[in-house]
Amino acid sequence: MARINACYGDCDIEPYPDLMCHEEPAYWAYGAYYVPDAAGRLPCGDEAHDRRIDVSSLAVRPVPAPGSPAWTLAERARGRT
């Protein structure tokens, strides 16, 4: 969750029809969790598109630093993952 908070925490997300309201989490969450592949691609939840991407080879973005405001659970913020 901290990766999502770090990526979207400062966004002004409005009620419907905002991105989070009408797209599946796969569409907006993969970019917060994974680093794009060498071709700049990320999965998006579309089977035809995602079949060209080897998700197992994608690097995972590092977690936000301990104490970052992106952490919403105190024990995680102290670095106990």
PDB file of C-alpha atoms in Angstrom:
ATOM      1  CA  MET A   1       0.000   0.000   0.000  1.00  0.00           C
ATOM      2  CA  ALA A   2       2.896   2.361   0.676  1.00  0.00           C
ATOM      3  CA  ARG A   3       3.963   2.175  -2.990  1.00  0.00           C
ATOM      4  CA  ILE A   4       0.426   3.170  -4.038  1.00  0.00           C
ATOM      5  CA  ASN A   5       0.408   5.994  -1.475  1.00  0.00           C
ATOM      6  CA  ALA A   6       3.817   7.206  -2.675  1.00  0.00           C
ATOM      7  CA  CYS A   7       2.678   7.192  -6.298  1.00  0.00           C
ATOM      8  CA  TYR A   8      -0.824   8.610  -5.914  1.00  0.00           C
ATOM      9  CA  GLY A   9      -0.868  10.167  -2.427  1.00  0.00           C
ATOM     10  CA  ASP A  10      -0.465  13.742  -3.663  1.00  0.00           C
ATOM     11  CA  CYS A  11      -3.017  13.381  -6.477  1.00  0.00           C
ATOM     12  CA  ASP A  12      -6.306  15.185  -6.259  1.00  0.00           C
ATOM     13  CA  ILE A  13      -8.584  12.223  -6.919  1.00  0.00           C
ATOM     14  CA  GLU A  14     -12.158  13.226  -7.502  1.00  0.00           C
ATOM     15  CA  PRO A  15     -15.299  11.143  -7.151  1.00  0.00           C
ATOM     16  CA  TYR A  16     -16.475   9.281 -10.247  1.00  0.00           C
ATOM     17  CA  PRO A  17     -15.431   9.429 -13.085  1.00  0.00           C
ATOM     18  CA  ASP A  18     -11.836   9.610 -11.886  1.00  0.00           C
ATOM     19  CA  LEU A  19      -9.151   7.044 -12.839  1.00  0.00           C
ATOM     20  CA  MET A  20      -9.522   5.059  -9.634  1.00  0.00           C
ATOM     21  CA  CYS A  21     -13.287   4.808 -10.068  1.00  0.00           C
ATOM     22  CA  HIS A  22     -13.572   3.362 -13.538  1.00  0.00           C
ATOM     23  CA  GLU A  23     -10.374   1.371 -14.102  1.00  0.00           C
ATOM     24  CA  GLU A  24      -9.469  -1.930 -12.514  1.00  0.00           C
ATOM     25  CA  PRO A  25      -6.552  -1.788 -10.041  1.00  0.00           C
ATOM     26  CA  ALA A  26      -4.386  -3.672 -12.549  1.00  0.00           C
ATOM     27  CA  TYR A  27      -4.560  -0.629 -14.824  1.00  0.00           C
ATOM     28  CA  TRP A  28      -3.224   1.902 -12.321  1.00  0.00           C
ATOM     29  CA  ALA A  29      -1.437  -0.213  -9.688  1.00  0.00           C
ATOM     30  CA  TYR A  30       1.170  -1.994 -11.839  1.00  0.00           C
ATOM     31  CA  GLY A  31       2.973   1.290 -12.482  1.00  0.00           C
ATOM     32  CA  ALA A  32       3.295   1.917  -8.762  1.00  0.00           C
ATOM     33  CA  TYR A  33       4.602  -1.595  -8.083  1.00  0.00           C
ATOM     34  CA  TYR A  34       6.761  -2.472 -11.111  1.00  0.00           C
ATOM     35  CA  VAL A  35       9.466  -0.689 -13.090  1.00  0.00           C
ATOM     36  CA  PRO A  36       8.622  -0.759 -16.828  1.00  0.00           C
ATOM     37  CA  ASP A  37      10.489  -3.322 -18.958  1.00  0.00           C
ATOM     38  CA  ALA A  38      13.255  -2.368 -21.418  1.00  0.00           C
ATOM     39  CA  ALA A  39      10.606  -1.385 -23.976  1.00  0.00           C
ATOM     40  CA  GLY A  40       8.883   0.886 -21.433  1.00  0.00           C
ATOM     41  CA  ARG A  41       5.907  -1.456 -21.043  1.00  0.00           C
ATOM     42  CA  LEU A  42       3.901  -2.349 -17.970  1.00  0.00           C
ATOM     43  CA  PRO A  43       0.987  -4.736 -17.684  1.00  0.00           C
ATOM     44  CA  CYS A  44      -2.381  -2.994 -17.716  1.00  0.00           C
ATOM     45  CA  GLY A  45      -4.890  -5.765 -17.161  1.00  0.00           C
ATOM     46  CA  ASP A  46      -5.636  -6.252 -20.881  1.00  0.00           C
ATOM     47  CA  GLU A  47      -4.867  -9.872 -21.798  1.00  0.00           C
ATOM     48  CA  ALA A  48      -3.866  -9.119 -25.392  1.00  0.00           C
ATOM     49  CA  HIS A  49      -1.435  -6.380 -24.323  1.00  0.00           C
ATOM     50  CA  ASP A  50      -0.100  -8.137 -21.243  1.00  0.00           C
ATOM     51  CA  ARG A  51       0.705 -11.381 -23.069  1.00  0.00           C
ATOM     52  CA  ARG A  52       3.723  -9.606 -24.658  1.00  0.00           C
ATOM     53  CA  ILE A  53       5.178  -8.750 -21.235  1.00  0.00           C
ATOM     54  CA  ASP A  54       7.071 -11.203 -19.051  1.00  0.00           C
ATOM     55  CA  VAL A  55       5.812 -10.016 -15.687  1.00  0.00           C
ATOM     56  CA  SER A  56       8.213 -12.360 -13.886  1.00  0.00           C
ATOM     57  CA  SER A  57      11.137 -10.362 -15.312  1.00  0.00           C
ATOM     58  CA  LEU A  58       9.896  -6.946 -14.176  1.00  0.00           C
ATOM     59  CA  ALA A  59      11.804  -5.278 -11.365  1.00  0.00           C
ATOM     60  CA  VAL A  60       9.763  -4.326  -8.316  1.00  0.00           C
ATOM     61  CA  ARG A  61      10.036  -0.697  -7.248  1.00  0.00           C
ATOM     62  CA  PRO A  62      11.683  -0.273  -3.847  1.00  0.00           C
ATOM     63  CA  VAL A  63       9.408   0.427  -0.910  1.00  0.00           C
ATOM     64  CA  PRO A  64       9.313   3.988   0.408  1.00  0.00           C
ATOM     65  CA  ALA A  65      11.852   4.744   3.106  1.00  0.00           C
ATOM     66  CA  PRO A  66      10.920   4.013   6.725  1.00  0.00           C
ATOM     67  CA  GLY A  67       9.187   7.024   8.208  1.00  0.00           C
ATOM     68  CA  SER A  68       7.907   8.196   4.824  1.00  0.00           C
ATOM     69  CA  PRO A  69       4.377   9.611   4.948  1.00  0.00           C
ATOM     70  CA  ALA A  70       3.462   6.942   2.369  1.00  0.00           C
ATOM     71  CA  TRP A  71       3.363   4.400   5.201  1.00  0.00           C
ATOM     72  CA  THR A  72      -0.022   4.283   6.886  1.00  0.00           C
ATOM     73  CA  LEU A  73       0.703   1.542   9.433  1.00  0.00           C
ATOM     74  CA  ALA A  74       3.049   2.559  12.250  1.00  0.00           C
ATOM     75  CA  GLU A  75       4.884  -0.779  12.438  1.00  0.00           C
ATOM     76  CA  ARG A  76       5.642  -0.663   8.699  1.00  0.00           C
ATOM     77  CA  ALA A  77       6.812   2.941   8.956  1.00  0.00           C
ATOM     78  CA  ARG A  78       9.381   1.862  11.533  1.00  0.00           C
ATOM     79  CA  GLY A  79      10.840  -0.568   9.006  1.00  0.00           C
ATOM     80  CA  ARG A  80       9.287  -3.844  10.186  1.00  0.00           C
ATOM     81  CA  THR A  81       8.242  -5.381   6.892  1.00  0.00           C
TER      82      THR A  81
END
